CSV table of C-alpha atoms in Angstrom, one decimal:
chain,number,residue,atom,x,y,z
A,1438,UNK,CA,109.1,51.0,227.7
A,1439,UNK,CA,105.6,52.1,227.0
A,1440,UNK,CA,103.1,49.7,225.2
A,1441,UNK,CA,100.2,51.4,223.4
A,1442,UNK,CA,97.3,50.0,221.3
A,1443,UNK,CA,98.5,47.4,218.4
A,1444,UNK,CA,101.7,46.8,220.1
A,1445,UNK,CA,100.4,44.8,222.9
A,1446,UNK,CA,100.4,40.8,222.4
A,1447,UNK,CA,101.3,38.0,224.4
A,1448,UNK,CA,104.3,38.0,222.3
A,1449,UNK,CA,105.5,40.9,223.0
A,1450,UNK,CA,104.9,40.1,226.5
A,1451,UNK,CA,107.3,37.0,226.4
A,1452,UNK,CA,109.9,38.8,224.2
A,1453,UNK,CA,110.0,41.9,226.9
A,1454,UNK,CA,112.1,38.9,229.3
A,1455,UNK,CA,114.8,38.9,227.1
A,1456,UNK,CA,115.2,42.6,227.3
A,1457,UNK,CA,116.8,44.6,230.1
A,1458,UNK,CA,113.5,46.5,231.6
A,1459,UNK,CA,113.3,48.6,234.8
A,1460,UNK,CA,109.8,49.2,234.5
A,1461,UNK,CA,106.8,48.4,231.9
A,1462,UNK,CA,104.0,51.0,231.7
A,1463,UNK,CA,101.0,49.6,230.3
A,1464,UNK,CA,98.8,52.4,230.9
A,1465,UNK,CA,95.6,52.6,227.8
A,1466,UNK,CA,96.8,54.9,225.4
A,1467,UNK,CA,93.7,58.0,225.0
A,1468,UNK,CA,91.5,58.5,222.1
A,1469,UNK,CA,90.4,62.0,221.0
A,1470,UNK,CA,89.6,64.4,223.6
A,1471,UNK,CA,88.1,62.3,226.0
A,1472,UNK,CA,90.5,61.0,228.9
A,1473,UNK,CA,87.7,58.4,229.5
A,1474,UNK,CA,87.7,56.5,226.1
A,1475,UNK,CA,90.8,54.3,226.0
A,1476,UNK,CA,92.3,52.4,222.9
A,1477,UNK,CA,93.8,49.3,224.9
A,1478,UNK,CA,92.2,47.2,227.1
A,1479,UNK,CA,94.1,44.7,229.1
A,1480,UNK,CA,92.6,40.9,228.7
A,1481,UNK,CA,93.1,38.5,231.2
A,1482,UNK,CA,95.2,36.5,229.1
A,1483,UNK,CA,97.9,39.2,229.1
A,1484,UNK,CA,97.9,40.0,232.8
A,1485,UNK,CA,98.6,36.8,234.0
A,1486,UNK,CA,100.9,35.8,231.1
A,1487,UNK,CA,103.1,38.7,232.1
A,1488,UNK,CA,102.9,38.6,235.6
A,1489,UNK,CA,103.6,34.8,235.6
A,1490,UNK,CA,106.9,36.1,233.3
A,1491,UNK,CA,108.5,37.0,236.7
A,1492,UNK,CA,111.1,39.1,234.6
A,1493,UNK,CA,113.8,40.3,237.2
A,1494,UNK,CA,114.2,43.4,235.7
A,1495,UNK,CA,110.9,45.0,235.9
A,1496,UNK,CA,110.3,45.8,239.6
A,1497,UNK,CA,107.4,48.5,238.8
A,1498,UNK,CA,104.2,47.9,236.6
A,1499,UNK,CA,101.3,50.6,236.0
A,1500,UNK,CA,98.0,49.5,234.4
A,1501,UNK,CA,96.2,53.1,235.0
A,1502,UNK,CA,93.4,53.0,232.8
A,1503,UNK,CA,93.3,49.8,231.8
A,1504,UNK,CA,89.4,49.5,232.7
A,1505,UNK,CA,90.4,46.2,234.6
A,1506,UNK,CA,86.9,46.3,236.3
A,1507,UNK,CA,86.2,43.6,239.0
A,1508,UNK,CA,86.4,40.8,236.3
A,1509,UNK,CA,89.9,42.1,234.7
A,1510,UNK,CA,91.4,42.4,238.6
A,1511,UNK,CA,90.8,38.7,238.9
A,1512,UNK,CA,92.5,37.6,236.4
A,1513,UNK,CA,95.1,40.2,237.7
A,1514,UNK,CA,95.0,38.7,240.9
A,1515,UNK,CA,95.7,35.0,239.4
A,1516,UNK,CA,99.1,36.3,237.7
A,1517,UNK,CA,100.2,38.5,241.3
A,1518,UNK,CA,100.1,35.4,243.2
A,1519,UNK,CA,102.5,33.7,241.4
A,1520,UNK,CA,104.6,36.8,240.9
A,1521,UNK,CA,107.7,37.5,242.8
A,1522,UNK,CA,109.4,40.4,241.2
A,1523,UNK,CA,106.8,43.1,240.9
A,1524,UNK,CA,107.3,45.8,243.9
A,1525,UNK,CA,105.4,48.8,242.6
A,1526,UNK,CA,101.7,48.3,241.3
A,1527,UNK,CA,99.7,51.0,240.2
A,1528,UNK,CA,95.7,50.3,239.2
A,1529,UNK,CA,95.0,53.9,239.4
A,1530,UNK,CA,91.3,54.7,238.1
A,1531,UNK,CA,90.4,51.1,236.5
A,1532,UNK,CA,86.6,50.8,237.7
A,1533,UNK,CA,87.8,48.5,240.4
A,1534,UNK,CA,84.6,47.5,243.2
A,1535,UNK,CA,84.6,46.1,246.2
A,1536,UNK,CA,84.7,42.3,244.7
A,1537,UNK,CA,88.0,43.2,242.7
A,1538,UNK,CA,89.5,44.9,245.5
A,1539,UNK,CA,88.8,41.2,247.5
A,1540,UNK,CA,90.4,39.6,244.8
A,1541,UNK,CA,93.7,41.9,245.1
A,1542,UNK,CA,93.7,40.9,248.8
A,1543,UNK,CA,93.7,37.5,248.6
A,1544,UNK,CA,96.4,37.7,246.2
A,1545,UNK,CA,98.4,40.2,248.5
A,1546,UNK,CA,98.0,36.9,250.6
A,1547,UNK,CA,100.2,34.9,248.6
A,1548,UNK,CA,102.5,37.6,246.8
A,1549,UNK,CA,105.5,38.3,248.7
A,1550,UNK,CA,107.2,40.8,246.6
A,1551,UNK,CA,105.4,43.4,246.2
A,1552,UNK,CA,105.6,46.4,248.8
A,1553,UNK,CA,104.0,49.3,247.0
A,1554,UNK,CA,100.5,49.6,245.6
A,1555,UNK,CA,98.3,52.6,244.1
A,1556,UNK,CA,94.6,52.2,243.7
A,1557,UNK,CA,93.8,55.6,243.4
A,1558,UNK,CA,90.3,56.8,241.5
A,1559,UNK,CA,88.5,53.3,242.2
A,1560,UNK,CA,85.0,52.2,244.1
A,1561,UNK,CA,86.4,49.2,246.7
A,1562,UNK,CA,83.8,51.3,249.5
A,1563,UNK,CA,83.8,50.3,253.0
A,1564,UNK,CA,83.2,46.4,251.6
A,1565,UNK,CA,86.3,46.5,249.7
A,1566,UNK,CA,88.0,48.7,252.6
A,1567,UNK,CA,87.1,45.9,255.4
A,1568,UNK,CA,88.7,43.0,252.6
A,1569,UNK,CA,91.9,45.1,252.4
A,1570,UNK,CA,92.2,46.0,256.0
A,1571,UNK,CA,92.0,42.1,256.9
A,1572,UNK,CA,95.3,41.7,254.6
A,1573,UNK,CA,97.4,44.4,256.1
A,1574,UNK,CA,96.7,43.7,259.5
A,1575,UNK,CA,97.4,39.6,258.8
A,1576,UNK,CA,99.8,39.8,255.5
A,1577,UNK,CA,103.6,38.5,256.3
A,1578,UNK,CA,105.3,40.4,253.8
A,1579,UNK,CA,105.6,44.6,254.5
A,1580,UNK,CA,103.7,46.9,252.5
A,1581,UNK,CA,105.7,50.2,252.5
A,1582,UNK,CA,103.5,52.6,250.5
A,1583,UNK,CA,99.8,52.7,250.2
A,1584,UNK,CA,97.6,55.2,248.2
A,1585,UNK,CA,93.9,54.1,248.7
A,1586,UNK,CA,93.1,58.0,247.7
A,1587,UNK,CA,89.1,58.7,246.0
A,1588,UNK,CA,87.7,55.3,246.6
A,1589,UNK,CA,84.2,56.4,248.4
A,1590,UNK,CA,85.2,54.8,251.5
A,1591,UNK,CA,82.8,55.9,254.4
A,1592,UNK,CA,83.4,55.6,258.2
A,1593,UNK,CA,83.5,51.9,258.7
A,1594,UNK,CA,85.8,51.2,256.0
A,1595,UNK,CA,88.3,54.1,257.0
A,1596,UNK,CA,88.4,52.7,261.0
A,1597,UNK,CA,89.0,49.4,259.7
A,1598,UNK,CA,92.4,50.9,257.7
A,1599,UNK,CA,92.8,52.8,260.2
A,1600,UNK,CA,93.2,50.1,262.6
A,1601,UNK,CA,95.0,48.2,260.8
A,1602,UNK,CA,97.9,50.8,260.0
A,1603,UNK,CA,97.9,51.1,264.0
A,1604,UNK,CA,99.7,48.0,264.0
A,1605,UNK,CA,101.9,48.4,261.0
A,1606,UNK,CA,105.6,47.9,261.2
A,1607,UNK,CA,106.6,48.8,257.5
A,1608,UNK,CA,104.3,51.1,256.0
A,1609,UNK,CA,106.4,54.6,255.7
A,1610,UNK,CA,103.8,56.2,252.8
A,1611,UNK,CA,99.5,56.3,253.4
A,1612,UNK,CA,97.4,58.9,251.0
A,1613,UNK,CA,93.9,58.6,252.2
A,1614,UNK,CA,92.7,61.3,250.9
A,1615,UNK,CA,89.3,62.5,249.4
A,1616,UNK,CA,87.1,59.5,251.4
A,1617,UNK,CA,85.3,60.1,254.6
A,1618,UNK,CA,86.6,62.2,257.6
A,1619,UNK,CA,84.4,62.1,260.3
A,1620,UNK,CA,85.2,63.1,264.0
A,1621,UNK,CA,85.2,59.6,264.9
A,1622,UNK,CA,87.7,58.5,261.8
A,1623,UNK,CA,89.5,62.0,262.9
A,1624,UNK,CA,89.9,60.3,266.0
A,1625,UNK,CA,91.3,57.0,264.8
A,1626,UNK,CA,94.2,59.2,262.3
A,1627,UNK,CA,94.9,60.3,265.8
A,1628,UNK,CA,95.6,57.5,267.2
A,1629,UNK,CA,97.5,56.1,264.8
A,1630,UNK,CA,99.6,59.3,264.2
A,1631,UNK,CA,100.5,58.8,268.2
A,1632,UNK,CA,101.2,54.5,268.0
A,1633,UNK,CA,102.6,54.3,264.6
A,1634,UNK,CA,106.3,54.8,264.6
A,1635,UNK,CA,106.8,54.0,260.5
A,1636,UNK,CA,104.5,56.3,258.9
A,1637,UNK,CA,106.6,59.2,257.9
A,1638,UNK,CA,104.1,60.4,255.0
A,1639,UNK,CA,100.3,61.5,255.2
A,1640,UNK,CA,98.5,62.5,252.8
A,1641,UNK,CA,94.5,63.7,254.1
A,1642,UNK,CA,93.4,66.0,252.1
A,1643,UNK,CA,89.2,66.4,251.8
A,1644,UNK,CA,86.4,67.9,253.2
A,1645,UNK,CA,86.5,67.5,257.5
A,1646,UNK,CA,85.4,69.8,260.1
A,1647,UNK,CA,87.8,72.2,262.0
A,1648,UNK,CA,87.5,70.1,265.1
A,1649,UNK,CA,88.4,67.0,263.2
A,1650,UNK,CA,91.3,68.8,261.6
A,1651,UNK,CA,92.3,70.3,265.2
A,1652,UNK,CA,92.2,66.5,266.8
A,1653,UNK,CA,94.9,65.6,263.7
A,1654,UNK,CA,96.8,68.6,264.7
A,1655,UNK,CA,97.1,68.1,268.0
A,1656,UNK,CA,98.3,64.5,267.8
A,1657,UNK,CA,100.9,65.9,265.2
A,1658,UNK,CA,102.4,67.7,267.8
A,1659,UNK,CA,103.3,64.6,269.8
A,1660,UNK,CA,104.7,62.6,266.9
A,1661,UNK,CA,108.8,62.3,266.4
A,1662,UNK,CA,108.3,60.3,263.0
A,1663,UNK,CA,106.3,62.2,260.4
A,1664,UNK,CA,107.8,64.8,258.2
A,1665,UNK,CA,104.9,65.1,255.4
A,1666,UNK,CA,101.4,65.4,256.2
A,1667,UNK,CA,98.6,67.2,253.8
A,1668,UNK,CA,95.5,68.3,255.2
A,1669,UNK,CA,92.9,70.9,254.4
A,1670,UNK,CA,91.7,72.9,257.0
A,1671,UNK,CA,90.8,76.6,257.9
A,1672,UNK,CA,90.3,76.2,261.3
A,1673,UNK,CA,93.7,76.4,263.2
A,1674,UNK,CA,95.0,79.6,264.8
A,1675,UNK,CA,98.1,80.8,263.5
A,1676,UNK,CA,100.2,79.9,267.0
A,1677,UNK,CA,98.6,76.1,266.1
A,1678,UNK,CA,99.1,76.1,262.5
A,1679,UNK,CA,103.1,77.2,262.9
A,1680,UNK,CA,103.7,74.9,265.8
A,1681,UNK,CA,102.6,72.0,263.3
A,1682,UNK,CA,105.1,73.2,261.3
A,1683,UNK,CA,107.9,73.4,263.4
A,1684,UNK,CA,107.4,69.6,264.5
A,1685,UNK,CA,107.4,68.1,260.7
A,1686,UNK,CA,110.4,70.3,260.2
A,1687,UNK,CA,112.1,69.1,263.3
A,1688,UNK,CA,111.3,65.5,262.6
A,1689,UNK,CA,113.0,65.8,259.1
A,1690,UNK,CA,115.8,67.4,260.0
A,1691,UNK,CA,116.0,64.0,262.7
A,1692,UNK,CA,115.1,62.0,259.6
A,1693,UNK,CA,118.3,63.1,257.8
A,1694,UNK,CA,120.4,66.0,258.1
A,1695,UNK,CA,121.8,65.7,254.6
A,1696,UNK,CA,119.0,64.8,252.5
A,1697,UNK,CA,116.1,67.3,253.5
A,1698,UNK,CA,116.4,69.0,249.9
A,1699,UNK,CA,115.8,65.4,248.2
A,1700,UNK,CA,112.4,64.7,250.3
A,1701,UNK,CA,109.3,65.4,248.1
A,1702,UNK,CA,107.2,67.7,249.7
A,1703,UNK,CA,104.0,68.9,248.0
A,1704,UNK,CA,102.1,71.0,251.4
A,1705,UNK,CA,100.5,73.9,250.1
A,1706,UNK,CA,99.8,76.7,247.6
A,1707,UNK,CA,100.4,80.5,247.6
A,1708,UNK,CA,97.4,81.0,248.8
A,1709,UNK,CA,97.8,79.6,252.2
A,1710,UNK,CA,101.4,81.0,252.3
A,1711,UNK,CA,99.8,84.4,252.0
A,1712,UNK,CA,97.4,83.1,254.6
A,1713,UNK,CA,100.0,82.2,256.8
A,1714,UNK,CA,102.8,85.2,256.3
A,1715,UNK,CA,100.2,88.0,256.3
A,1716,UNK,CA,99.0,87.2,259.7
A,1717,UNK,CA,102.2,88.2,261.1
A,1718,UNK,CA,102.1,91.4,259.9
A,1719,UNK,CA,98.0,91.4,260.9
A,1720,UNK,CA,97.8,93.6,257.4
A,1721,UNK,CA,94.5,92.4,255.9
A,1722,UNK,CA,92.7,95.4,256.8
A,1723,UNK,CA,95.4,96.7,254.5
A,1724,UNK,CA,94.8,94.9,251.6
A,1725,UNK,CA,93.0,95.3,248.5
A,1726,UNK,CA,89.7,93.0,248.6
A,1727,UNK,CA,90.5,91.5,245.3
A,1728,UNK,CA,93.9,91.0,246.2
A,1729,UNK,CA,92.8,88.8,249.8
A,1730,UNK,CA,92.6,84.9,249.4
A,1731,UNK,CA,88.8,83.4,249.1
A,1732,UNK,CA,87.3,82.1,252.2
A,1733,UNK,CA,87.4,78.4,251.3
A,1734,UNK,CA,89.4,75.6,252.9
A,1735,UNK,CA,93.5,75.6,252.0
A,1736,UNK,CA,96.5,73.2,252.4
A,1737,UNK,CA,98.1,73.6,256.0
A,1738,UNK,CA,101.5,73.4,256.3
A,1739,UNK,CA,102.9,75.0,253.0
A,1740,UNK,CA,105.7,76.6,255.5
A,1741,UNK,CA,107.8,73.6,256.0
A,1742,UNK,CA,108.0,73.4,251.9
A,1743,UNK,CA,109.6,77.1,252.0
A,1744,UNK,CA,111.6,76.7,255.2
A,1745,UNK,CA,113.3,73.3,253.6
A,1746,UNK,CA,114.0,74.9,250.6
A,1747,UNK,CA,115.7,77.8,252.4
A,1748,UNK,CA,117.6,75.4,254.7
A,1749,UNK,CA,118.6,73.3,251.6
A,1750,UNK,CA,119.8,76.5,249.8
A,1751,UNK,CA,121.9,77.3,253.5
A,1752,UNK,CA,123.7,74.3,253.4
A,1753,UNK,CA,125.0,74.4,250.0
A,1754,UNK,CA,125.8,78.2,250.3
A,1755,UNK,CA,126.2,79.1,254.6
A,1756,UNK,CA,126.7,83.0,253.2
A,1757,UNK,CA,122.8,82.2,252.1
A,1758,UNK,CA,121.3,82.2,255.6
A,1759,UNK,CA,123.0,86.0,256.6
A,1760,UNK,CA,121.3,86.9,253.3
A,1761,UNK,CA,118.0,86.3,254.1
């Protein structure tokens, strides 16, 4: 059910527990052109009236837009710590600081149930980063899937995560991506690519030198778990870029035999795949100028998205493979 505008009332809120409800969006609906300027505004009296609601059918709740700000994520806080039925929690792009992103953590503290959370498009910084990381390294309850992606955290903020997914025993899903890649937080995704053994997705995409994106690489290639990883890099020789390849492909096909068509898989666009297939025939001498990619940074492993889709096709159709 989606909630726009008028509709939304404590009321409604209550009356919503009497109906049968995988998941409530509650994102602001837009007005005119601008994706900025939204019509509903979540007040702290609806957040924690329906977070206290605990209604058993509503597992997944996305306030995207809501402008919570620092103040409205306290009040958001207040109602998750009593929750115990949310799972999923997306705060995508609400103007949420470092001091709402410490209220969230205490929170994640108490909350027990929830095991997925998006706070894409915010500013928690390194302050908020360091608040956060204190919760995942200490909080009893698993958190399976993090997305802490465009959230202007620098290099002390990123070790601090960083550290603290070292440790992780749950966490399968991690987007960092567009905050600060230094060589030294290079070196810490290392590290954690070679200790973690529950991080099967990661998503790095952003601006990072060649050697930072080489030191990720290379700690790829002794990793049996991951199957997903997006980085942007232009730096890797062909030989490197298709041995990356061939371990996330060999991983997922460890993962699950049977299910490598269902995995989402987003590595890549056609211009790295031209990248990448042309420099087996070495033609670009060949090529038309305007028909050559531009010399800007590109999505590494776009590959593995073609190879599973071919091995997908071969095991629904075996007569697929000798066509090829």
């Amino acid at each position: 059910r989606r909630v726009h505008g008028g509709e939304l009332s404590v009321d409604m809120l209550s009356s919503a527990s009497k109906e049968k409800l995988k998941s409530l969006d509650l994102e602001g609906s837009l007005g005119g052109i601008n994706p900025v300027t939204l019509t509903c505004r979540m007040d702290s009296e609806i957040c924690i009236k329906f977070l206290e609601l605990n209604i058993p059918e509503v597992t997944r709740v996305d306030l995207s837009w809501s402008m919570l700000g620092d103040k409205g994520s306290l009040d958001l806080a207040n109602g998750l710590k009593s929750n115990t039925t949310v799972r999923d929690l997306v705060l995508d792009w609400n103007g949420i600081g470092p001091d709402g992103i410490a209220h969230i953590s205490e929170a994640l503290q108490v909350n027990t149930a929830l095991c997925s959370l998006s706070l894409k498009g915010n500013t928690m910084s390194d302050k908020g980063a360091l608040a956060l990381s204190s919760v995942l390294q200490s909080r009893a309850a698993p958190m399976e899937s993090l997305n802490l992606s465009s959230n202007s955290i620098g290099q002390s903020g990123m070790l601090a995560i960083l550290k603290a997914l070292q440790s992780s025993q749950s966490l399968k899903q991690i987007n960092l991506s567009f905050n600060s890649f230094t060589q030294p937080v290079a070196d810490a995704i290392a590290e954690v690519i070679l200790q973690n053994n529950t991080i099967h997705t990661f998503d790095l995409r952003g601006e990072m030198s060649n050697a930072s994106a080489s030191t990720i690489c290379d700690a790829i290639l002794h990793n049996t778990i991951l199957t997903d990883v997006d980085i942007w890099t232009s730096g890797l020789t062909p030989e490197q870029s298709q041995a990356v390849v061939n371990v996330l492909e060999q991983n997922s096909h460890k993962k699950s035999h049977a299910q490598v068509e269902n995995q989402t898989v987003s590595l890549g666009d056609e211009r790295e795949r031209w990248i990448l297939e042309d420099q087996k025939t070495n033609n670009h001498d060949e090529q038309h100028p305007a028909q050559r990619p531009q010399p800007r940074q590109y999505s590494l492993l776009a590959l593995l998205q073609k190879r599973r889709a071919k091995d997908s096709r071969s095991r629904i159709d075996p007569s697929e493979e000798s066509n090829d």
